Amino acid sequence: MFDSRHIKTFHAVVTAGSYSAAARVLGYTQPAITQQMKALERSVGTPLFTRVGRRMRLTEAGEALSRHAETILDSLTAAQQQMSSLTRLRAGRVRVCAFPSASATLIPEALARLAADHPGIRVELLEGEPPDSIRRLVRGECDITLAFTYPGLHEQVPEELVEIPLMEDQLTVLMPVGHPLARRRAVKLADLAGERWIAGCLRCRTNFLHECAEVGFAPDIAFTTDDNLVVQSLVAEGLGIAMMPGLVLSFMRHDRITGRALDPASRRQVSAYVLRDHLRIPATALVLDELKAVAARRVGC
């Protein structure tokens, strides 16, 4: 109903007391002021000013609009300032959903870089394993999802999402330091057919069973847990061995366990996912850039 330029001009006329005075304040010509006020009166459907001699007086509608004009202009100014802060990265909120080993490695480093250069950007961290974390992104519960996929498991990305590859994460076998195969730099999965195993999340477990089947055995899974520290504790106590991503080695806390790469190498793809339209949101794009920079230093880990 209202053109914000007309409201600004109307407020100037009311404050200055006349069209000519408002024209001087705004740097317009008086005819331009007159045209804008006529356009505003057509919008509201009633006169806003009446002349009494050489003076202008507000009509009842003018009085009502005058009471709102300053509030309207203040709100517009506040909105413009907020939009400017968002686009210039002085403020903003980004919700990131990530799986545990990414939350313990990639995320802290990326957020530290972000906080140093853009302290006004607030990042909220959620935790979730794929595919549930992907579904949360589609439902609008987060802005960026970090997830992983395995080469042997064929999965389709929802068409409204963009996948941004970050890194390849090499799989390792965690075993007690005294294990006979711990002396090797790399181990063959087939050589571990007789071991007891500790399996992880559903997607990792599915890939693990697939890889074991590829080399001809069905593993004896003694324990299943999504908690990486629990896996490490079980391995340290000699209760089994585990196939774990290389990112987990970054926060191993037990000195009684060690990790050995698989031969041939096995890897998972770690990617960021975002709604296509959200790539144009400055704060989201900035967080993605920081994640890419951090992941680039870990390629092949």
PDB file of C-alpha atoms in Angstrom:
ATOM      1  CA  MET A   1       0.000   0.000   0.000  1.00  0.00           C
ATOM      2  CA  PHE A   2       2.809   2.416   0.867  1.00  0.00           C
ATOM      3  CA  ASP A   3       5.960   3.320  -1.012  1.00  0.00           C
ATOM      4  CA  SER A   4       8.715   3.799   1.566  1.00  0.00           C
ATOM      5  CA  ARG A   5      10.058   6.796  -0.380  1.00  0.00           C
ATOM      6  CA  HIS A   6       6.662   8.504  -0.071  1.00  0.00           C
ATOM      7  CA  ILE A   7       6.565   7.824   3.677  1.00  0.00           C
ATOM      8  CA  LYS A   8      10.028   9.369   4.052  1.00  0.00           C
ATOM      9  CA  THR A   9       8.935  12.434   2.093  1.00  0.00           C
ATOM     10  CA  PHE A  10       5.673  12.693   4.048  1.00  0.00           C
ATOM     11  CA  HIS A  11       7.587  12.600   7.333  1.00  0.00           C
ATOM     12  CA  ALA A  12       9.911  15.340   6.061  1.00  0.00           C
ATOM     13  CA  VAL A  13       6.921  17.527   5.076  1.00  0.00           C
ATOM     14  CA  VAL A  14       5.328  17.069   8.509  1.00  0.00           C
ATOM     15  CA  THR A  15       8.602  17.783  10.309  1.00  0.00           C
ATOM     16  CA  ALA A  16       9.612  20.760   8.138  1.00  0.00           C
ATOM     17  CA  GLY A  17       6.101  22.245   7.991  1.00  0.00           C
ATOM     18  CA  SER A  18       5.789  22.738   4.208  1.00  0.00           C
ATOM     19  CA  TYR A  19       6.513  21.252   0.809  1.00  0.00           C
ATOM     20  CA  SER A  20       9.188  23.817   0.060  1.00  0.00           C
ATOM     21  CA  ALA A  21      10.971  23.301   3.394  1.00  0.00           C
ATOM     22  CA  ALA A  22      10.882  19.498   2.894  1.00  0.00           C
ATOM     23  CA  ALA A  23      12.290  19.967  -0.617  1.00  0.00           C
ATOM     24  CA  ARG A  24      15.277  21.844   0.808  1.00  0.00           C
ATOM     25  CA  VAL A  25      15.871  19.173   3.460  1.00  0.00           C
ATOM     26  CA  LEU A  26      15.676  16.273   1.005  1.00  0.00           C
ATOM     27  CA  GLY A  27      17.362  17.999  -1.922  1.00  0.00           C
ATOM     28  CA  TYR A  28      14.291  17.631  -4.163  1.00  0.00           C
ATOM     29  CA  THR A  29      12.363  20.187  -6.164  1.00  0.00           C
ATOM     30  CA  GLN A  30       9.047  21.350  -4.743  1.00  0.00           C
ATOM     31  CA  PRO A  31       7.083  19.863  -7.716  1.00  0.00           C
ATOM     32  CA  ALA A  32       8.694  16.499  -6.974  1.00  0.00           C
ATOM     33  CA  ILE A  33       7.495  16.716  -3.361  1.00  0.00           C
ATOM     34  CA  THR A  34       4.009  17.640  -4.567  1.00  0.00           C
ATOM     35  CA  GLN A  35       3.898  14.688  -6.951  1.00  0.00           C
ATOM     36  CA  GLN A  36       4.994  12.251  -4.255  1.00  0.00           C
ATOM     37  CA  MET A  37       2.362  13.509  -1.810  1.00  0.00           C
ATOM     38  CA  LYS A  38      -0.353  13.244  -4.452  1.00  0.00           C
ATOM     39  CA  ALA A  39       0.773   9.669  -5.149  1.00  0.00           C
ATOM     40  CA  LEU A  40       0.675   8.875  -1.425  1.00  0.00           C
ATOM     41  CA  GLU A  41      -2.821  10.331  -1.100  1.00  0.00           C
ATOM     42  CA  ARG A  42      -3.966   8.188  -4.038  1.00  0.00           C
ATOM     43  CA  SER A  43      -2.508   5.148  -2.259  1.00  0.00           C
ATOM     44  CA  VAL A  44      -4.351   5.806   0.990  1.00  0.00           C
ATOM     45  CA  GLY A  45      -7.502   6.993  -0.809  1.00  0.00           C
ATOM     46  CA  THR A  46      -7.957  10.232   1.115  1.00  0.00           C
ATOM     47  CA  PRO A  47      -6.283  13.646   1.514  1.00  0.00           C
ATOM     48  CA  LEU A  48      -3.491  13.899   4.053  1.00  0.00           C
ATOM     49  CA  PHE A  49      -3.091  17.708   4.075  1.00  0.00           C
ATOM     50  CA  THR A  50      -5.438  20.638   3.916  1.00  0.00           C
ATOM     51  CA  ARG A  51      -4.479  24.309   3.464  1.00  0.00           C
ATOM     52  CA  VAL A  52      -5.584  26.982   5.915  1.00  0.00           C
ATOM     53  CA  GLY A  53      -4.466  30.267   4.416  1.00  0.00           C
ATOM     54  CA  ARG A  54      -0.752  29.906   3.727  1.00  0.00           C
ATOM     55  CA  ARG A  55      -0.331  27.131   6.238  1.00  0.00           C
ATOM     56  CA  MET A  56      -0.704  23.378   5.806  1.00  0.00           C
ATOM     57  CA  ARG A  57      -2.616  21.286   8.298  1.00  0.00           C
ATOM     58  CA  LEU A  58      -2.856  17.515   8.583  1.00  0.00           C
ATOM     59  CA  THR A  59      -6.217  15.874   8.034  1.00  0.00           C
ATOM     60  CA  GLU A  60      -7.405  13.150  10.395  1.00  0.00           C
ATOM     61  CA  ALA A  61      -5.866  10.556   8.056  1.00  0.00           C
ATOM     62  CA  GLY A  62      -2.661  12.632   7.948  1.00  0.00           C
ATOM     63  CA  GLU A  63      -2.543  12.740  11.746  1.00  0.00           C
ATOM     64  CA  ALA A  64      -2.957   8.955  11.894  1.00  0.00           C
ATOM     65  CA  LEU A  65      -0.254   8.338   9.295  1.00  0.00           C
ATOM     66  CA  SER A  66       2.063  10.803  11.014  1.00  0.00           C
ATOM     67  CA  ARG A  67       1.883   8.795  14.233  1.00  0.00           C
ATOM     68  CA  HIS A  68       3.065   5.705  12.326  1.00  0.00           C
ATOM     69  CA  ALA A  69       5.536   7.285   9.901  1.00  0.00           C
ATOM     70  CA  GLU A  70       8.481   7.564  12.289  1.00  0.00           C
ATOM     71  CA  THR A  71       7.994   3.992  13.481  1.00  0.00           C
ATOM     72  CA  ILE A  72       7.820   2.776   9.879  1.00  0.00           C
ATOM     73  CA  LEU A  73      11.007   4.615   8.948  1.00  0.00           C
ATOM     74  CA  ASP A  74      12.822   3.399  12.067  1.00  0.00           C
ATOM     75  CA  SER A  75      11.821  -0.179  11.239  1.00  0.00           C
ATOM     76  CA  LEU A  76      13.038   0.231   7.660  1.00  0.00           C
ATOM     77  CA  THR A  77      16.342   1.644   8.902  1.00  0.00           C
ATOM     78  CA  ALA A  78      16.746  -1.241  11.337  1.00  0.00           C
ATOM     79  CA  ALA A  79      15.922  -3.733   8.578  1.00  0.00           C
ATOM     80  CA  GLN A  80      18.450  -2.120   6.224  1.00  0.00           C
ATOM     81  CA  GLN A  81      21.125  -2.201   8.917  1.00  0.00           C
ATOM     82  CA  GLN A  82      20.428  -5.866   9.661  1.00  0.00           C
ATOM     83  CA  MET A  83      20.509  -6.793   5.977  1.00  0.00           C
ATOM     84  CA  SER A  84      23.781  -4.904   5.629  1.00  0.00           C
ATOM     85  CA  SER A  85      25.252  -6.766   8.617  1.00  0.00           C
ATOM     86  CA  LEU A  86      24.206 -10.095   7.128  1.00  0.00           C
ATOM     87  CA  THR A  87      25.517  -9.400   3.641  1.00  0.00           C
ATOM     88  CA  ARG A  88      28.750  -7.874   4.940  1.00  0.00           C
ATOM     89  CA  LEU A  89      29.242 -10.816   7.335  1.00  0.00           C
ATOM     90  CA  ARG A  90      29.075  -8.782  10.519  1.00  0.00           C
ATOM     91  CA  ALA A  91      26.214 -10.990  11.741  1.00  0.00           C
ATOM     92  CA  GLY A  92      24.417 -14.183  10.837  1.00  0.00           C
ATOM     93  CA  ARG A  93      23.512 -17.655  12.042  1.00  0.00           C
ATOM     94  CA  VAL A  94      24.463 -20.948  10.402  1.00  0.00           C
ATOM     95  CA  ARG A  95      23.285 -24.336  11.703  1.00  0.00           C
ATOM     96  CA  VAL A  96      25.721 -27.162  10.925  1.00  0.00           C
ATOM     97  CA  CYS A  97      24.854 -30.834  11.404  1.00  0.00           C
ATOM     98  CA  ALA A  98      27.869 -33.150  11.423  1.00  0.00           C
ATOM     99  CA  PHE A  99      28.801 -36.732  12.283  1.00  0.00           C
ATOM    100  CA  PRO A 100      30.892 -37.239  15.462  1.00  0.00           C
ATOM    101  CA  SER A 101      34.402 -37.577  14.002  1.00  0.00           C
ATOM    102  CA  ALA A 102      33.873 -34.439  11.882  1.00  0.00           C
ATOM    103  CA  SER A 103      32.523 -32.602  14.938  1.00  0.00           C
ATOM    104  CA  ALA A 104      35.731 -33.505  16.779  1.00  0.00           C
ATOM    105  CA  THR A 105      38.141 -32.551  13.974  1.00  0.00           C
ATOM    106  CA  LEU A 106      36.995 -30.450  11.008  1.00  0.00           C
ATOM    107  CA  ILE A 107      34.378 -28.374  12.822  1.00  0.00           C
ATOM    108  CA  PRO A 108      36.460 -26.929  15.722  1.00  0.00           C
ATOM    109  CA  GLU A 109      39.275 -25.805  13.436  1.00  0.00           C
ATOM    110  CA  ALA A 110      36.883 -24.254  10.911  1.00  0.00           C
ATOM    111  CA  LEU A 111      34.960 -22.424  13.657  1.00  0.00           C
ATOM    112  CA  ALA A 112      38.168 -21.107  15.204  1.00  0.00           C
ATOM    113  CA  ARG A 113      39.184 -19.618  11.841  1.00  0.00           C
ATOM    114  CA  LEU A 114      35.704 -18.161  11.431  1.00  0.00           C
ATOM    115  CA  ALA A 115      35.628 -16.625  14.918  1.00  0.00           C
ATOM    116  CA  ALA A 116      38.967 -14.908  14.355  1.00  0.00           C
ATOM    117  CA  ASP A 117      37.838 -13.053  11.226  1.00  0.00           C
ATOM    118  CA  HIS A 118      34.051 -12.864  11.631  1.00  0.00           C
ATOM    119  CA  PRO A 119      33.146 -12.886  15.339  1.00  0.00           C
ATOM    120  CA  GLY A 120      29.577 -11.804  14.576  1.00  0.00           C
ATOM    121  CA  ILE A 121      28.764 -15.040  12.746  1.00  0.00           C
ATOM    122  CA  ARG A 122      27.086 -17.507  15.106  1.00  0.00           C
ATOM    123  CA  VAL A 123      27.356 -21.207  14.290  1.00  0.00           C
ATOM    124  CA  GLU A 124      25.060 -23.718  15.967  1.00  0.00           C
ATOM    125  CA  LEU A 125      26.377 -27.277  15.949  1.00  0.00           C
ATOM    126  CA  LEU A 126      24.046 -30.255  15.700  1.00  0.00           C
ATOM    127  CA  GLU A 127      25.132 -33.894  15.623  1.00  0.00           C
ATOM    128  CA  GLY A 128      23.767 -36.586  13.358  1.00  0.00           C
ATOM    129  CA  GLU A 129      24.806 -39.572  11.289  1.00  0.00           C
ATOM    130  CA  PRO A 130      23.832 -39.919   7.644  1.00  0.00           C
ATOM    131  CA  PRO A 131      21.313 -40.547   6.185  1.00  0.00           C
ATOM    132  CA  ASP A 132      19.310 -38.942   9.017  1.00  0.00           C
ATOM    133  CA  SER A 133      21.481 -35.806   8.898  1.00  0.00           C
ATOM    134  CA  ILE A 134      20.687 -35.436   5.186  1.00  0.00           C
ATOM    135  CA  ARG A 135      16.968 -35.693   5.927  1.00  0.00           C
ATOM    136  CA  ARG A 136      17.327 -32.989   8.591  1.00  0.00           C
ATOM    137  CA  LEU A 137      18.817 -30.680   5.977  1.00  0.00           C
ATOM    138  CA  VAL A 138      15.926 -31.314   3.580  1.00  0.00           C
ATOM    139  CA  ARG A 139      13.450 -30.639   6.419  1.00  0.00           C
ATOM    140  CA  GLY A 140      15.111 -27.281   7.111  1.00  0.00           C
ATOM    141  CA  GLU A 141      16.460 -28.194  10.560  1.00  0.00           C
ATOM    142  CA  CYS A 142      20.004 -27.177   9.588  1.00  0.00           C
ATOM    143  CA  ASP A 143      21.757 -25.115   6.906  1.00  0.00           C
ATOM    144  CA  ILE A 144      24.793 -27.318   6.206  1.00  0.00           C
ATOM    145  CA  THR A 145      25.217 -31.050   6.703  1.00  0.00           C
ATOM    146  CA  LEU A 146      28.547 -32.857   6.840  1.00  0.00           C
ATOM    147  CA  ALA A 147      28.102 -36.490   5.841  1.00  0.00           C
ATOM    148  CA  PHE A 148      30.072 -39.376   4.380  1.00  0.00           C
ATOM    149  CA  THR A 149      29.520 -42.046   1.759  1.00  0.00           C
ATOM    150  CA  TYR A 150      31.314 -45.225   0.762  1.00  0.00           C
ATOM    151  CA  PRO A 151      32.212 -46.213  -2.825  1.00  0.00           C
ATOM    152  CA  GLY A 152      30.467 -49.587  -2.643  1.00  0.00           C
ATOM    153  CA  LEU A 153      27.183 -48.171  -1.358  1.00  0.00           C
ATOM    154  CA  HIS A 154      25.248 -46.444  -4.103  1.00  0.00           C
ATOM    155  CA  GLU A 155      23.237 -43.551  -2.696  1.00  0.00           C
ATOM    156  CA  GLN A 156      21.392 -40.731  -4.405  1.00  0.00           C
ATOM    157  CA  VAL A 157      21.536 -37.145  -3.203  1.00  0.00           C
ATOM    158  CA  PRO A 158      18.118 -35.416  -3.126  1.00  0.00           C
ATOM    159  CA  GLU A 159      17.899 -33.192  -6.196  1.00  0.00           C
ATOM    160  CA  GLU A 160      17.350 -30.012  -4.173  1.00  0.00           C
ATOM    161  CA  LEU A 161      20.753 -30.441  -2.480  1.00  0.00           C
ATOM    162  CA  VAL A 162      24.248 -29.606  -3.674  1.00  0.00           C
ATOM    163  CA  GLU A 163      27.099 -31.934  -2.662  1.00  0.00           C
ATOM    164  CA  ILE A 164      30.462 -30.260  -2.034  1.00  0.00           C
ATOM    165  CA  PRO A 165      33.252 -32.868  -1.727  1.00  0.00           C
ATOM    166  CA  LEU A 166      35.647 -32.009   1.100  1.00  0.00           C
ATOM    167  CA  MET A 167      38.090 -34.883   1.491  1.00  0.00           C
ATOM    168  CA  GLU A 168      38.736 -38.596   1.266  1.00  0.00           C
ATOM    169  CA  ASP A 169      39.053 -40.196   4.690  1.00  0.00           C
ATOM    170  CA  GLN A 170      41.201 -43.354   4.692  1.00  0.00           C
ATOM    171  CA  LEU A 171      39.911 -46.282   6.746  1.00  0.00           C
ATOM    172  CA  THR A 172      42.177 -47.838   9.342  1.00  0.00           C
ATOM    173  CA  VAL A 173      42.065 -50.896  11.578  1.00  0.00           C
ATOM    174  CA  LEU A 174      42.352 -50.154  15.292  1.00  0.00           C
ATOM    175  CA  MET A 175      44.033 -52.913  17.286  1.00  0.00           C
ATOM    176  CA  PRO A 176      45.874 -53.308  20.597  1.00  0.00           C
ATOM    177  CA  VAL A 177      49.548 -52.328  20.385  1.00  0.00           C
ATOM    178  CA  GLY A 178      50.559 -55.919  21.177  1.00  0.00           C
ATOM    179  CA  HIS A 179      48.559 -57.443  18.337  1.00  0.00           C
ATOM    180  CA  PRO A 180      50.744 -59.621  16.044  1.00  0.00           C
ATOM    181  CA  LEU A 181      49.719 -57.628  12.956  1.00  0.00           C
ATOM    182  CA  ALA A 182      50.501 -54.276  14.626  1.00  0.00           C
ATOM    183  CA  ARG A 183      54.107 -54.681  13.443  1.00  0.00           C
ATOM    184  CA  ARG A 184      52.966 -54.190   9.839  1.00  0.00           C
ATOM    185  CA  ARG A 185      52.550 -50.766   8.255  1.00  0.00           C
ATOM    186  CA  ALA A 186      49.346 -51.929   6.540  1.00  0.00           C
ATOM    187  CA  VAL A 187      47.137 -54.995   6.889  1.00  0.00           C
ATOM    188  CA  LYS A 188      44.961 -56.979   4.525  1.00  0.00           C
ATOM    189  CA  LEU A 189      41.340 -57.299   5.572  1.00  0.00           C
ATOM    190  CA  ALA A 190      41.351 -61.003   4.680  1.00  0.00           C
ATOM    191  CA  ASP A 191      44.136 -61.582   7.249  1.00  0.00           C
ATOM    192  CA  LEU A 192      41.728 -60.420   9.968  1.00  0.00           C
ATOM    193  CA  ALA A 193      38.930 -62.874   9.168  1.00  0.00           C
ATOM    194  CA  GLY A 194      39.325 -64.728  12.460  1.00  0.00           C
ATOM    195  CA  GLU A 195      39.173 -61.617  14.676  1.00  0.00           C
ATOM    196  CA  ARG A 196      36.358 -60.381  16.909  1.00  0.00           C
ATOM    197  CA  TRP A 197      35.121 -57.014  15.701  1.00  0.00           C
ATOM    198  CA  ILE A 198      33.575 -53.847  17.093  1.00  0.00           C
ATOM    199  CA  ALA A 199      31.233 -52.208  14.578  1.00  0.00           C
ATOM    200  CA  GLY A 200      30.131 -48.587  14.374  1.00  0.00           C
ATOM    201  CA  CYS A 201      27.145 -46.658  12.996  1.00  0.00           C
ATOM    202  CA  LEU A 202      24.700 -48.260  10.564  1.00  0.00           C
ATOM    203  CA  ARG A 203      26.298 -46.781   7.426  1.00  0.00           C
ATOM    204  CA  CYS A 204      29.832 -47.746   8.538  1.00  0.00           C
ATOM    205  CA  ARG A 205      28.658 -51.209   9.561  1.00  0.00           C
ATOM    206  CA  THR A 206      26.961 -51.734   6.203  1.00  0.00           C
ATOM    207  CA  ASN A 207      30.168 -50.813   4.380  1.00  0.00           C
ATOM    208  CA  PHE A 208      32.233 -52.990   6.723  1.00  0.00           C
ATOM    209  CA  LEU A 209      30.062 -56.048   6.009  1.00  0.00           C
ATOM    210  CA  HIS A 210      30.235 -55.276   2.288  1.00  0.00           C
ATOM    211  CA  GLU A 211      34.051 -55.089   2.297  1.00  0.00           C
ATOM    212  CA  CYS A 212      34.364 -58.299   4.325  1.00  0.00           C
ATOM    213  CA  ALA A 213      32.044 -60.079   1.902  1.00  0.00           C
ATOM    214  CA  GLU A 214      34.185 -58.846  -0.989  1.00  0.00           C
ATOM    215  CA  VAL A 215      37.241 -60.663   0.426  1.00  0.00           C
ATOM    216  CA  GLY A 216      35.272 -63.764   1.375  1.00  0.00           C
ATOM    217  CA  PHE A 217      34.335 -63.774   5.049  1.00  0.00           C
ATOM    218  CA  ALA A 218      31.542 -62.799   7.426  1.00  0.00           C
ATOM    219  CA  PRO A 219      32.988 -60.955  10.460  1.00  0.00           C
ATOM    220  CA  ASP A 220      32.322 -61.928  14.061  1.00  0.00           C
ATOM    221  CA  ILE A 221      30.839 -58.651  15.410  1.00  0.00           C
ATOM    222  CA  ALA A 222      31.046 -58.788  19.195  1.00  0.00           C
ATOM    223  CA  PHE A 223      30.018 -55.176  19.951  1.00  0.00           C
ATOM    224  CA  THR A 224      28.249 -52.354  18.159  1.00  0.00           C
ATOM    225  CA  THR A 225      28.494 -48.701  19.224  1.00  0.00           C
ATOM    226  CA  ASP A 226      28.402 -45.233  17.626  1.00  0.00           C
ATOM    227  CA  ASP A 227      30.704 -43.815  20.316  1.00  0.00           C
ATOM    228  CA  ASN A 228      34.292 -43.582  19.026  1.00  0.00           C
ATOM    229  CA  LEU A 229      35.770 -43.380  22.526  1.00  0.00           C
ATOM    230  CA  VAL A 230      33.895 -46.527  23.573  1.00  0.00           C
ATOM    231  CA  VAL A 231      35.319 -48.285  20.521  1.00  0.00           C
ATOM    232  CA  GLN A 232      38.819 -47.246  21.564  1.00  0.00           C
ATOM    233  CA  SER A 233      38.285 -48.471  25.131  1.00  0.00           C
ATOM    234  CA  LEU A 234      37.028 -51.857  23.958  1.00  0.00           C
ATOM    235  CA  VAL A 235      40.007 -52.236  21.615  1.00  0.00           C
ATOM    236  CA  ALA A 236      42.429 -51.185  24.381  1.00  0.00           C
ATOM    237  CA  GLU A 237      41.065 -53.936  26.615  1.00  0.00           C
ATOM    238  CA  GLY A 238      41.615 -56.547  23.900  1.00  0.00           C
ATOM    239  CA  LEU A 239      37.907 -57.186  23.369  1.00  0.00           C
ATOM    240  CA  GLY A 240      38.062 -56.799  19.615  1.00  0.00           C
ATOM    241  CA  ILE A 241      39.427 -54.757  16.737  1.00  0.00           C
ATOM    242  CA  ALA A 242      37.612 -52.138  14.647  1.00  0.00           C
ATOM    243  CA  MET A 243      37.629 -50.583  11.200  1.00  0.00           C
ATOM    244  CA  MET A 244      37.632 -46.846  11.798  1.00  0.00           C
ATOM    245  CA  PRO A 245      38.000 -43.694   9.652  1.00  0.00           C
ATOM    246  CA  GLY A 246      41.311 -41.842   9.679  1.00  0.00           C
ATOM    247  CA  LEU A 247      39.688 -38.771  11.234  1.00  0.00           C
ATOM    248  CA  VAL A 248      39.260 -40.788  14.426  1.00  0.00           C
ATOM    249  CA  LEU A 249      43.036 -41.115  14.746  1.00  0.00           C
ATOM    250  CA  SER A 250      43.168 -37.353  15.307  1.00  0.00           C
ATOM    251  CA  PHE A 251      41.628 -37.753  18.739  1.00  0.00           C
ATOM    252  CA  MET A 252      42.798 -41.212  19.876  1.00  0.00           C
ATOM    253  CA  ARG A 253      43.283 -41.067  23.626  1.00  0.00           C
ATOM    254  CA  HIS A 254      44.440 -44.604  24.436  1.00  0.00           C
ATOM    255  CA  ASP A 255      48.164 -45.302  24.319  1.00  0.00           C
ATOM    256  CA  ARG A 256      47.420 -49.047  24.221  1.00  0.00           C
ATOM    257  CA  ILE A 257      45.899 -48.998  20.734  1.00  0.00           C
ATOM    258  CA  THR A 258      47.284 -48.286  17.299  1.00  0.00           C
ATOM    259  CA  GLY A 259      45.887 -47.798  13.819  1.00  0.00           C
ATOM    260  CA  ARG A 260      46.994 -49.547  10.641  1.00  0.00           C
ATOM    261  CA  ALA A 261      45.930 -48.701   7.096  1.00  0.00           C
ATOM    262  CA  LEU A 262      44.208 -51.299   4.955  1.00  0.00           C
ATOM    263  CA  ASP A 263      45.937 -52.821   1.953  1.00  0.00           C
ATOM    264  CA  PRO A 264      44.511 -52.172  -0.579  1.00  0.00           C
ATOM    265  CA  ALA A 265      43.446 -48.763   0.720  1.00  0.00           C
ATOM    266  CA  SER A 266      39.798 -48.206   1.559  1.00  0.00           C
ATOM    267  CA  ARG A 267      38.331 -44.725   1.855  1.00  0.00           C
ATOM    268  CA  ARG A 268      35.099 -42.880   2.477  1.00  0.00           C
ATOM    269  CA  GLN A 269      34.105 -39.587   0.878  1.00  0.00           C
ATOM    270  CA  VAL A 270      33.385 -36.726   3.278  1.00  0.00           C
ATOM    271  CA  SER A 271      31.198 -33.991   1.793  1.00  0.00           C
ATOM    272  CA  ALA A 272      29.194 -30.944   2.785  1.00  0.00           C
ATOM    273  CA  TYR A 273      25.596 -30.711   1.637  1.00  0.00           C
ATOM    274  CA  VAL A 274      23.508 -27.562   1.320  1.00  0.00           C
ATOM    275  CA  LEU A 275      20.253 -26.502  -0.269  1.00  0.00           C
ATOM    276  CA  ARG A 276      21.032 -25.054  -3.698  1.00  0.00           C
ATOM    277  CA  ASP A 277      19.514 -21.634  -2.934  1.00  0.00           C
ATOM    278  CA  HIS A 278      21.487 -21.354   0.319  1.00  0.00           C
ATOM    279  CA  LEU A 279      24.765 -21.149  -1.576  1.00  0.00           C
ATOM    280  CA  ARG A 280      23.917 -17.477  -2.149  1.00  0.00           C
ATOM    281  CA  ILE A 281      23.584 -16.731   1.587  1.00  0.00           C
ATOM    282  CA  PRO A 282      26.874 -15.015   2.578  1.00  0.00           C
ATOM    283  CA  ALA A 283      27.249 -16.565   6.039  1.00  0.00           C
ATOM    284  CA  THR A 284      26.528 -20.085   4.756  1.00  0.00           C
ATOM    285  CA  ALA A 285      28.991 -19.646   1.886  1.00  0.00           C
ATOM    286  CA  LEU A 286      31.627 -18.392   4.333  1.00  0.00           C
ATOM    287  CA  VAL A 287      31.266 -21.430   6.625  1.00  0.00           C
ATOM    288  CA  LEU A 288      31.540 -23.720   3.587  1.00  0.00           C
ATOM    289  CA  ASP A 289      34.746 -21.940   2.533  1.00  0.00           C
ATOM    290  CA  GLU A 290      36.264 -22.460   5.988  1.00  0.00           C
ATOM    291  CA  LEU A 291      35.312 -26.150   5.976  1.00  0.00           C
ATOM    292  CA  LYS A 292      36.886 -26.596   2.530  1.00  0.00           C
ATOM    293  CA  ALA A 293      40.090 -24.900   3.673  1.00  0.00           C
ATOM    294  CA  VAL A 294      40.394 -27.087   6.775  1.00  0.00           C
ATOM    295  CA  ALA A 295      39.543 -30.298   4.905  1.00  0.00           C
ATOM    296  CA  ALA A 296      42.109 -29.522   2.183  1.00  0.00           C
ATOM    297  CA  ARG A 297      44.894 -29.877   4.758  1.00  0.00           C
ATOM    298  CA  ARG A 298      43.645 -33.333   5.729  1.00  0.00           C
ATOM    299  CA  VAL A 299      43.321 -34.866   2.242  1.00  0.00           C
ATOM    300  CA  GLY A 300      44.287 -38.512   2.333  1.00  0.00           C
ATOM    301  CA  CYS A 301      44.422 -38.664   6.127  1.00  0.00           C
TER     302      CYS A 301
END
